[in-house]
């Protein structure tokens, strides 16, 4: 749920990175953080376990610039991907404006992707959102690995709706900003319709 | 209250009213910092010694904190915990939910006390709830007007420029 502040002339939007455990959600945010100019980003907060698995969420505030005199801010969140953190995932989805589904391209994670996408659909529904309508993009991450699935096969299984989709390798940044830009665009276009 | 999918909108008039109210609460409760956060983690207003404070992070963690304890509440059959208090060595944080939707955060030290903060927050909350209700009504009334707001003219170029 975006926040439009006429007093300070700001728009704030919330984008959530979703996907199975270890698919690279946190790595996406870390790359964005590292490549964003000092003045355009806030502190990145990671509530993680000792082993760097996301425990509750990662949070990265970005101030991208102005549109029609309004400062445009995006608050990026990741959810914990591990199956048993479902209660936390539901909380992070509250008030979401756009979702990035990060898929793990590795063959052995094929089922985990499908399960996580189903879980996203259910949790969105619980918050009153329709996955068919919400601004939504898909990223096929870990394309650099030798055991990566065929792209077409992944797309067929995960993207029947034909939302914007991107290949990525989050640690090197390939596809990372393309993904963010695409979801931001959908969110702003949604705002334009008065949503 | 607003449905979960509609935008929260803040106008000048209500913003001024909110600022006056939290500035008064700051004085009357001898607090260090007061801020107001949407349950989704958006900072609405802040006053007091905020210069060295990362208010954006604070807002997000506050919302996370309320969300997590709200989840706990539901598990034990409570609706929510409407007041939370965190005690530190020097500074303390008092969190309360106002109007079901907004979190009022008061940070205070030994110059104040939990009793005083509680008392003042209670009074301010009622007034704040009224302002927030007005805001919701206004947002709904102006929703058709809002369609004609600057955002209706956003172009793909505007969006592309954001990323350059
Ligand atoms: N080879 C390769 N490794 C990646 C890629 N993306 C992420 N990784 C690695 O995968 C591991 C897990 O990445 P994270 O970003 O922590 O995964 P996550 O999705 O946040 O995981 P959870 O927090 O448990 O949900 C890290 O060691 C990353 O370096 C990629 O595109 N290619
Ligand atoms: Mg993570």
mmCIF file of N, CA and C in Angstrom, chain A residues 22-131:
data_model
loop_
_atom_site.group_PDB
_atom_site.id
_atom_site.type_symbol
_atom_site.label_atom_id
_atom_site.label_comp_id
_atom_site.label_asym_id
_atom_site.label_seq_id
_atom_site.Cartn_x
_atom_site.Cartn_y
_atom_site.Cartn_z
ATOM 1 N N UNK A 22 17.444 -19.645 -0.011
ATOM 2 C CA UNK A 22 18.735 -19.585 -0.703
ATOM 3 C C UNK A 22 18.663 -19.262 -2.198
ATOM 4 N N UNK A 23 17.512 -18.751 -2.650
ATOM 5 C CA UNK A 23 17.396 -18.458 -4.083
ATOM 6 C C UNK A 23 18.153 -17.187 -4.469
ATOM 7 N N UNK A 24 18.467 -16.349 -3.485
ATOM 8 C CA UNK A 24 19.255 -15.146 -3.779
ATOM 9 C C UNK A 24 18.539 -13.824 -3.562
ATOM 10 N N UNK A 25 17.515 -13.810 -2.721
ATOM 11 C CA UNK A 25 16.769 -12.573 -2.441
ATOM 12 C C UNK A 25 17.647 -11.541 -1.740
ATOM 13 N N UNK A 26 18.283 -11.986 -0.679
ATOM 14 C CA UNK A 26 19.154 -11.069 0.072
ATOM 15 C C UNK A 26 20.294 -10.571 -0.815
ATOM 16 N N UNK A 27 20.828 -11.455 -1.656
ATOM 17 C CA UNK A 27 21.927 -11.070 -2.548
ATOM 18 C C UNK A 27 21.489 -9.970 -3.518
ATOM 19 N N UNK A 28 20.245 -10.040 -4.001
ATOM 20 C CA UNK A 28 19.705 -8.971 -4.838
ATOM 21 C C UNK A 28 19.781 -7.625 -4.116
ATOM 22 N N UNK A 29 19.296 -7.598 -2.883
ATOM 23 C CA UNK A 29 19.292 -6.337 -2.138
ATOM 24 C C UNK A 29 20.709 -5.848 -1.849
ATOM 25 N N UNK A 30 21.590 -6.796 -1.541
ATOM 26 C CA UNK A 30 22.983 -6.402 -1.264
ATOM 27 C C UNK A 30 23.618 -5.766 -2.491
ATOM 28 N N UNK A 31 23.339 -6.333 -3.654
ATOM 29 C CA UNK A 31 23.909 -5.774 -4.879
ATOM 30 C C UNK A 31 23.344 -4.360 -5.120
ATOM 31 N N UNK A 32 22.046 -4.219 -4.963
ATOM 32 C CA UNK A 32 21.424 -2.901 -5.158
ATOM 33 C C UNK A 32 22.028 -1.899 -4.171
ATOM 34 N N UNK A 33 22.178 -2.347 -2.926
ATOM 35 C CA UNK A 33 22.765 -1.467 -1.906
ATOM 36 C C UNK A 33 24.167 -1.015 -2.317
ATOM 37 N N UNK A 34 24.986 -1.973 -2.741
ATOM 38 C CA UNK A 34 26.380 -1.661 -3.088
ATOM 39 C C UNK A 34 26.504 -0.743 -4.295
ATOM 40 N N UNK A 35 25.555 -0.818 -5.195
ATOM 41 C CA UNK A 35 25.671 -0.055 -6.432
ATOM 42 C C UNK A 35 24.890 1.256 -6.411
ATOM 43 N N UNK A 36 24.257 1.558 -5.293
ATOM 44 C CA UNK A 36 23.461 2.781 -5.239
ATOM 45 C C UNK A 36 24.255 3.883 -4.546
ATOM 46 N N UNK A 37 24.174 5.077 -5.109
ATOM 47 C CA UNK A 37 24.925 6.217 -4.562
ATOM 48 C C UNK A 37 24.501 6.499 -3.123
ATOM 49 N N UNK A 38 25.449 6.952 -2.328
ATOM 50 C CA UNK A 38 25.258 7.217 -0.898
ATOM 51 C C UNK A 38 23.961 8.005 -0.617
ATOM 52 N N UNK A 39 23.758 9.070 -1.352
ATOM 53 C CA UNK A 39 22.619 9.944 -1.064
ATOM 54 C C UNK A 39 21.261 9.345 -1.412
ATOM 55 N N UNK A 40 21.266 8.256 -2.169
ATOM 56 C CA UNK A 40 19.992 7.699 -2.636
ATOM 57 C C UNK A 40 19.540 6.490 -1.840
ATOM 58 N N UNK A 41 20.322 6.116 -0.832
ATOM 59 C CA UNK A 41 19.932 4.913 -0.089
ATOM 60 C C UNK A 41 20.028 5.148 1.403
ATOM 61 N N UNK A 42 19.240 4.392 2.135
ATOM 62 C CA UNK A 42 19.357 4.398 3.583
ATOM 63 C C UNK A 42 20.155 3.185 4.004
ATOM 64 N N UNK A 43 20.169 2.936 5.299
ATOM 65 C CA UNK A 43 20.873 1.781 5.824
ATOM 66 C C UNK A 43 20.143 0.507 5.398
ATOM 67 N N UNK A 44 20.911 -0.547 5.112
ATOM 68 C CA UNK A 44 20.257 -1.834 4.855
ATOM 69 C C UNK A 44 20.198 -2.596 6.171
ATOM 70 N N UNK A 45 19.011 -3.035 6.508
ATOM 71 C CA UNK A 45 18.828 -3.787 7.747
ATOM 72 C C UNK A 45 18.573 -5.238 7.410
ATOM 73 N N UNK A 46 19.347 -6.135 8.014
ATOM 74 C CA UNK A 46 19.135 -7.566 7.804
ATOM 75 C C UNK A 46 18.895 -8.244 9.135
ATOM 76 N N UNK A 47 17.713 -8.763 9.320
ATOM 77 C CA UNK A 47 17.438 -9.535 10.520
ATOM 78 C C UNK A 47 17.660 -10.995 10.150
ATOM 79 N N UNK A 48 18.872 -11.465 10.448
ATOM 80 C CA UNK A 48 19.299 -12.768 9.936
ATOM 81 C C UNK A 48 19.808 -13.664 11.057
ATOM 82 N N UNK A 49 19.907 -14.947 10.767
ATOM 83 C CA UNK A 49 20.471 -15.906 11.710
ATOM 84 C C UNK A 49 21.990 -15.800 11.679
ATOM 85 N N UNK A 50 22.649 -16.509 12.571
ATOM 86 C CA UNK A 50 24.114 -16.540 12.632
ATOM 87 C C UNK A 50 24.700 -16.987 11.295
ATOM 88 N N UNK A 51 23.954 -17.825 10.583
ATOM 89 C CA UNK A 51 24.460 -18.360 9.320
ATOM 90 C C UNK A 51 23.969 -17.551 8.121
ATOM 91 N N UNK A 52 23.534 -16.302 8.395
ATOM 92 C CA UNK A 52 23.148 -15.378 7.329
ATOM 93 C C UNK A 52 21.901 -15.777 6.556
ATOM 94 N N UNK A 53 21.091 -16.626 7.153
ATOM 95 C CA UNK A 53 19.788 -16.871 6.553
ATOM 96 C C UNK A 53 18.838 -15.811 7.084
ATOM 97 N N UNK A 54 17.965 -15.310 6.203
ATOM 98 C CA UNK A 54 17.034 -14.282 6.657
ATOM 99 C C UNK A 54 16.073 -14.874 7.679
ATOM 100 N N UNK A 55 15.941 -14.167 8.797
ATOM 101 C CA UNK A 55 15.138 -14.647 9.918
ATOM 102 C C UNK A 55 13.767 -13.974 9.907
ATOM 103 N N UNK A 56 13.762 -12.677 9.633
ATOM 104 C CA UNK A 56 12.494 -11.941 9.608
ATOM 105 C C UNK A 56 12.401 -11.170 8.287
ATOM 106 N N UNK A 57 13.305 -10.232 8.063
ATOM 107 C CA UNK A 57 13.335 -9.560 6.766
ATOM 108 C C UNK A 57 14.652 -8.838 6.555
ATOM 109 N N UNK A 58 14.944 -8.494 5.294
ATOM 110 C CA UNK A 58 15.937 -7.482 4.965
ATOM 111 C C UNK A 58 15.142 -6.259 4.540
ATOM 112 N N UNK A 59 15.717 -5.101 4.792
ATOM 113 C CA UNK A 59 15.026 -3.849 4.451
ATOM 114 C C UNK A 59 16.026 -2.890 3.840
ATOM 115 N N UNK A 60 15.687 -2.346 2.688
ATOM 116 C CA UNK A 60 16.549 -1.354 2.044
ATOM 117 C C UNK A 60 15.691 -0.213 1.495
ATOM 118 N N UNK A 61 15.833 0.982 2.069
ATOM 119 C CA UNK A 61 15.087 2.126 1.536
ATOM 120 C C UNK A 61 15.872 2.826 0.432
ATOM 121 N N UNK A 62 15.221 3.063 -0.679
ATOM 122 C CA UNK A 62 15.850 3.759 -1.805
ATOM 123 C C UNK A 62 15.073 5.037 -2.103
ATOM 124 N N UNK A 63 15.799 6.108 -2.365
ATOM 125 C CA UNK A 63 15.157 7.350 -2.809
ATOM 126 C C UNK A 63 15.604 7.561 -4.242
ATOM 127 N N UNK A 64 14.705 7.342 -5.170
ATOM 128 C CA UNK A 64 15.154 7.285 -6.556
ATOM 129 C C UNK A 64 15.199 8.621 -7.269
ATOM 130 N N UNK A 65 14.442 9.577 -6.796
ATOM 131 C CA UNK A 65 14.418 10.850 -7.514
ATOM 132 C C UNK A 65 13.011 11.371 -7.526
ATOM 133 N N UNK A 66 12.748 12.354 -8.359
ATOM 134 C CA UNK A 66 11.437 12.976 -8.320
ATOM 135 C C UNK A 66 10.618 12.658 -9.561
ATOM 136 N N UNK A 67 9.329 12.494 -9.338
ATOM 137 C CA UNK A 67 8.389 12.423 -10.447
ATOM 138 C C UNK A 67 7.355 13.505 -10.211
ATOM 139 N N UNK A 68 7.244 14.409 -11.148
ATOM 140 C CA UNK A 68 6.256 15.484 -11.036
ATOM 141 C C UNK A 68 6.306 16.148 -9.664
ATOM 142 N N UNK A 69 7.531 16.424 -9.214
ATOM 143 C CA UNK A 69 7.673 17.157 -7.962
ATOM 144 C C UNK A 69 7.485 16.319 -6.705
ATOM 145 N N UNK A 70 7.272 15.022 -6.872
ATOM 146 C CA UNK A 70 7.156 14.148 -5.710
ATOM 147 C C UNK A 70 8.398 13.278 -5.573
ATOM 148 N N UNK A 71 9.002 13.287 -4.377
ATOM 149 C CA UNK A 71 10.129 12.392 -4.124
ATOM 150 C C UNK A 71 9.617 10.954 -4.121
ATOM 151 N N UNK A 72 10.290 10.108 -4.894
ATOM 152 C CA UNK A 72 9.816 8.740 -5.025
ATOM 153 C C UNK A 72 10.708 7.803 -4.227
ATOM 154 N N UNK A 73 10.142 7.179 -3.224
ATOM 155 C CA UNK A 73 10.915 6.260 -2.394
ATOM 156 C C UNK A 73 10.371 4.846 -2.538
ATOM 157 N N UNK A 74 11.314 3.903 -2.638
ATOM 158 C CA UNK A 74 10.932 2.495 -2.648
ATOM 159 C C UNK A 74 11.508 1.822 -1.427
ATOM 160 N N UNK A 75 10.667 1.114 -0.710
ATOM 161 C CA UNK A 75 11.149 0.328 0.417
ATOM 162 C C UNK A 75 11.200 -1.135 -0.034
ATOM 163 N N UNK A 76 12.426 -1.659 -0.147
ATOM 164 C CA UNK A 76 12.580 -3.045 -0.588
ATOM 165 C C UNK A 76 12.678 -3.965 0.626
ATOM 166 N N UNK A 77 11.916 -5.031 0.600
ATOM 167 C CA UNK A 77 11.962 -6.037 1.663
ATOM 168 C C UNK A 77 12.228 -7.413 1.048
ATOM 169 N N UNK A 78 12.919 -8.274 1.777
ATOM 170 C CA UNK A 78 12.947 -9.684 1.393
ATOM 171 C C UNK A 78 12.238 -10.467 2.489
ATOM 172 N N UNK A 79 11.685 -11.597 2.133
ATOM 173 C CA UNK A 79 11.108 -12.491 3.141
ATOM 174 C C UNK A 79 12.116 -13.596 3.438
ATOM 175 N N UNK A 80 11.959 -14.293 4.567
ATOM 176 C CA UNK A 80 12.772 -15.485 4.797
ATOM 177 C C UNK A 80 12.207 -16.614 3.938
ATOM 178 N N UNK A 81 13.040 -17.267 3.146
ATOM 179 C CA UNK A 81 12.547 -18.277 2.216
ATOM 180 C C UNK A 81 12.315 -19.645 2.837
ATOM 181 N N UNK A 82 12.956 -19.916 3.954
ATOM 182 C CA UNK A 82 12.831 -21.257 4.532
ATOM 183 C C UNK A 82 11.367 -21.523 4.909
ATOM 184 N N UNK A 83 10.936 -22.750 4.568
ATOM 185 C CA UNK A 83 9.512 -23.085 4.646
ATOM 186 C C UNK A 83 8.893 -22.761 6.007
ATOM 187 N N UNK A 84 9.615 -23.049 7.073
ATOM 188 C CA UNK A 84 9.006 -22.927 8.403
ATOM 189 C C UNK A 84 8.864 -21.487 8.889
ATOM 190 N N UNK A 85 9.320 -20.515 8.119
ATOM 191 C CA UNK A 85 9.135 -19.112 8.525
ATOM 192 C C UNK A 85 7.873 -18.504 7.919
ATOM 193 N N UNK A 86 6.878 -19.308 7.650
ATOM 194 C CA UNK A 86 5.713 -18.811 6.925
ATOM 195 C C UNK A 86 4.994 -17.671 7.636
ATOM 196 N N UNK A 87 4.925 -17.743 8.964
ATOM 197 C CA UNK A 87 4.220 -16.686 9.703
ATOM 198 C C UNK A 87 4.881 -15.331 9.438
ATOM 199 N N UNK A 88 6.208 -15.312 9.400
ATOM 200 C CA UNK A 88 6.926 -14.054 9.132
ATOM 201 C C UNK A 88 6.656 -13.567 7.719
ATOM 202 N N UNK A 89 6.650 -14.505 6.769
ATOM 203 C CA UNK A 89 6.397 -14.102 5.372
ATOM 204 C C UNK A 89 5.064 -13.375 5.231
ATOM 205 N N UNK A 90 4.060 -13.892 5.933
ATOM 206 C CA UNK A 90 2.738 -13.262 5.857
ATOM 207 C C UNK A 90 2.802 -11.820 6.343
ATOM 208 N N UNK A 91 3.547 -11.605 7.424
ATOM 209 C CA UNK A 91 3.621 -10.255 7.991
ATOM 210 C C UNK A 91 4.298 -9.286 7.025
ATOM 211 N N UNK A 92 5.343 -9.753 6.358
ATOM 212 C CA UNK A 92 6.096 -8.866 5.453
ATOM 213 C C UNK A 92 5.229 -8.457 4.258
ATOM 214 N N UNK A 93 4.312 -9.319 3.869
ATOM 215 C CA UNK A 93 3.488 -9.016 2.689
ATOM 216 C C UNK A 93 2.438 -7.936 2.943
ATOM 217 N N UNK A 94 2.208 -7.618 4.210
ATOM 218 C CA UNK A 94 1.208 -6.588 4.517
ATOM 219 C C UNK A 94 1.531 -5.294 3.791
ATOM 220 N N UNK A 95 0.562 -4.741 3.130
ATOM 221 C CA UNK A 95 0.728 -3.442 2.501
ATOM 222 C C UNK A 95 1.679 -3.424 1.329
ATOM 223 N N UNK A 96 1.898 -4.564 0.699
ATOM 224 C CA UNK A 96 2.838 -4.631 -0.426
ATOM 225 C C UNK A 96 2.251 -3.949 -1.665
ATOM 226 N N UNK A 97 3.122 -3.308 -2.424
ATOM 227 C CA UNK A 97 2.684 -2.683 -3.685
ATOM 228 C C UNK A 97 3.124 -3.472 -4.906
ATOM 229 N N UNK A 98 4.232 -4.198 -4.779
ATOM 230 C CA UNK A 98 4.730 -4.973 -5.908
ATOM 231 C C UNK A 98 5.586 -6.125 -5.417
ATOM 232 N N UNK A 99 5.587 -7.237 -6.172
ATOM 233 C CA UNK A 99 6.322 -8.422 -5.748
ATOM 234 C C UNK A 99 7.301 -8.864 -6.823
ATOM 235 N N UNK A 100 8.523 -9.212 -6.395
ATOM 236 C CA UNK A 100 9.492 -9.862 -7.263
ATOM 237 C C UNK A 100 9.588 -11.309 -6.794
ATOM 238 N N UNK A 101 9.318 -12.238 -7.691
ATOM 239 C CA UNK A 101 9.541 -13.630 -7.317
ATOM 240 C C UNK A 101 10.911 -14.043 -7.844
ATOM 241 N N UNK A 102 11.814 -14.379 -6.919
ATOM 242 C CA UNK A 102 13.149 -14.816 -7.309
ATOM 243 C C UNK A 102 13.154 -16.341 -7.338
ATOM 244 N N UNK A 103 13.321 -16.897 -8.524
ATOM 245 C CA UNK A 103 13.371 -18.354 -8.651
ATOM 246 C C UNK A 103 14.830 -18.803 -8.648
ATOM 247 N N UNK A 104 15.069 -19.979 -8.101
ATOM 248 C CA UNK A 104 16.408 -20.576 -8.113
ATOM 249 C C UNK A 104 16.459 -21.505 -9.334
ATOM 250 N N UNK A 105 17.317 -21.179 -10.301
ATOM 251 C CA UNK A 105 17.310 -21.923 -11.570
ATOM 252 C C UNK A 105 17.808 -23.362 -11.456
ATOM 253 N N UNK A 106 18.418 -23.719 -10.357
ATOM 254 C CA UNK A 106 19.013 -25.053 -10.256
ATOM 255 C C UNK A 106 17.952 -26.157 -10.332
ATOM 256 N N UNK A 107 18.277 -27.188 -11.097
ATOM 257 C CA UNK A 107 17.338 -28.294 -11.298
ATOM 258 C C UNK A 107 16.746 -28.821 -9.999
ATOM 259 N N UNK A 108 17.617 -29.017 -9.008
ATOM 260 C CA UNK A 108 17.131 -29.632 -7.765
ATOM 261 C C UNK A 108 16.222 -28.696 -6.961
ATOM 262 N N UNK A 109 16.089 -27.438 -7.405
ATOM 263 C CA UNK A 109 15.209 -26.504 -6.699
ATOM 264 C C UNK A 109 13.899 -26.256 -7.464
ATOM 265 N N UNK A 110 13.703 -27.036 -8.510
ATOM 266 C CA UNK A 110 12.517 -26.852 -9.351
ATOM 267 C C UNK A 110 11.226 -26.920 -8.520
ATOM 268 N N UNK A 111 11.102 -27.959 -7.724
ATOM 269 C CA UNK A 111 9.888 -28.125 -6.917
ATOM 270 C C UNK A 111 9.780 -27.048 -5.839
ATOM 271 N N UNK A 112 10.932 -26.660 -5.291
ATOM 272 C CA UNK A 112 10.923 -25.624 -4.248
ATOM 273 C C UNK A 112 10.380 -24.307 -4.807
ATOM 274 N N UNK A 113 10.715 -24.011 -6.059
ATOM 275 C CA UNK A 113 10.196 -22.797 -6.693
ATOM 276 C C UNK A 113 8.680 -22.834 -6.786
ATOM 277 N N UNK A 114 8.176 -23.972 -7.253
ATOM 278 C CA UNK A 114 6.731 -24.103 -7.434
ATOM 279 C C UNK A 114 6.005 -23.998 -6.102
ATOM 280 N N UNK A 115 6.584 -24.644 -5.110
ATOM 281 C CA UNK A 115 5.990 -24.618 -3.772
ATOM 282 C C UNK A 115 5.967 -23.184 -3.223
ATOM 283 N N UNK A 116 7.051 -22.471 -3.429
ATOM 284 C CA UNK A 116 7.147 -21.102 -2.917
ATOM 285 C C UNK A 116 6.168 -20.162 -3.633
ATOM 286 N N UNK A 117 6.001 -20.396 -4.924
ATOM 287 C CA UNK A 117 5.059 -19.574 -5.694
ATOM 288 C C UNK A 117 3.624 -19.815 -5.228
ATOM 289 N N UNK A 118 3.310 -21.086 -4.955
ATOM 290 C CA UNK A 118 1.982 -21.428 -4.415
ATOM 291 C C UNK A 118 1.773 -20.744 -3.075
ATOM 292 N N UNK A 119 2.823 -20.777 -2.275
ATOM 293 C CA UNK A 119 2.782 -20.163 -0.956
ATOM 294 C C UNK A 119 2.561 -18.653 -1.075
ATOM 295 N N UNK A 120 3.202 -18.047 -2.053
ATOM 296 C CA UNK A 120 3.014 -16.613 -2.304
ATOM 297 C C UNK A 120 1.566 -16.318 -2.660
ATOM 298 N N UNK A 121 1.037 -17.128 -3.558
ATOM 299 C CA UNK A 121 -0.354 -16.937 -3.978
ATOM 300 C C UNK A 121 -1.293 -17.001 -2.765
ATOM 301 N N UNK A 122 -1.110 -18.017 -1.928
ATOM 302 C CA UNK A 122 -1.965 -18.183 -0.750
ATOM 303 C C UNK A 122 -1.823 -17.012 0.211
ATOM 304 N N UNK A 123 -0.582 -16.627 0.471
ATOM 305 C CA UNK A 123 -0.360 -15.566 1.454
ATOM 306 C C UNK A 123 -0.845 -14.210 0.958
ATOM 307 N N UNK A 124 -0.730 -13.983 -0.333
ATOM 308 C CA UNK A 124 -1.257 -12.736 -0.898
ATOM 309 C C UNK A 124 -2.773 -12.713 -0.750
ATOM 310 N N UNK A 125 -3.358 -13.866 -1.049
ATOM 311 C CA UNK A 125 -4.809 -13.959 -0.987
ATOM 312 C C UNK A 125 -5.305 -13.662 0.421
ATOM 313 N N UNK A 126 -4.563 -14.180 1.394
ATOM 314 C CA UNK A 126 -4.924 -13.956 2.785
ATOM 315 C C UNK A 126 -4.927 -12.461 3.137
ATOM 316 N N UNK A 127 -4.072 -11.699 2.456
ATOM 317 C CA UNK A 127 -4.004 -10.251 2.693
ATOM 318 C C UNK A 127 -4.974 -9.502 1.782
ATOM 319 N N UNK A 128 -5.742 -10.234 1.008
ATOM 320 C CA UNK A 128 -6.695 -9.584 0.129
ATOM 321 C C UNK A 128 -6.136 -9.164 -1.223
ATOM 322 N N UNK A 129 -4.988 -9.716 -1.597
ATOM 323 C CA UNK A 129 -4.405 -9.397 -2.906
ATOM 324 C C UNK A 129 -4.582 -10.564 -3.865
ATOM 325 N N UNK A 130 -4.655 -10.231 -5.135
ATOM 326 C CA UNK A 130 -4.761 -11.247 -6.169
ATOM 327 C C UNK A 130 -3.451 -11.284 -6.948
ATOM 328 N N UNK A 131 -2.807 -12.425 -6.958
ATOM 329 C CA UNK A 131 -1.508 -12.535 -7.616
ATOM 330 C C UNK A 131 -1.621 -12.236 -9.123
#
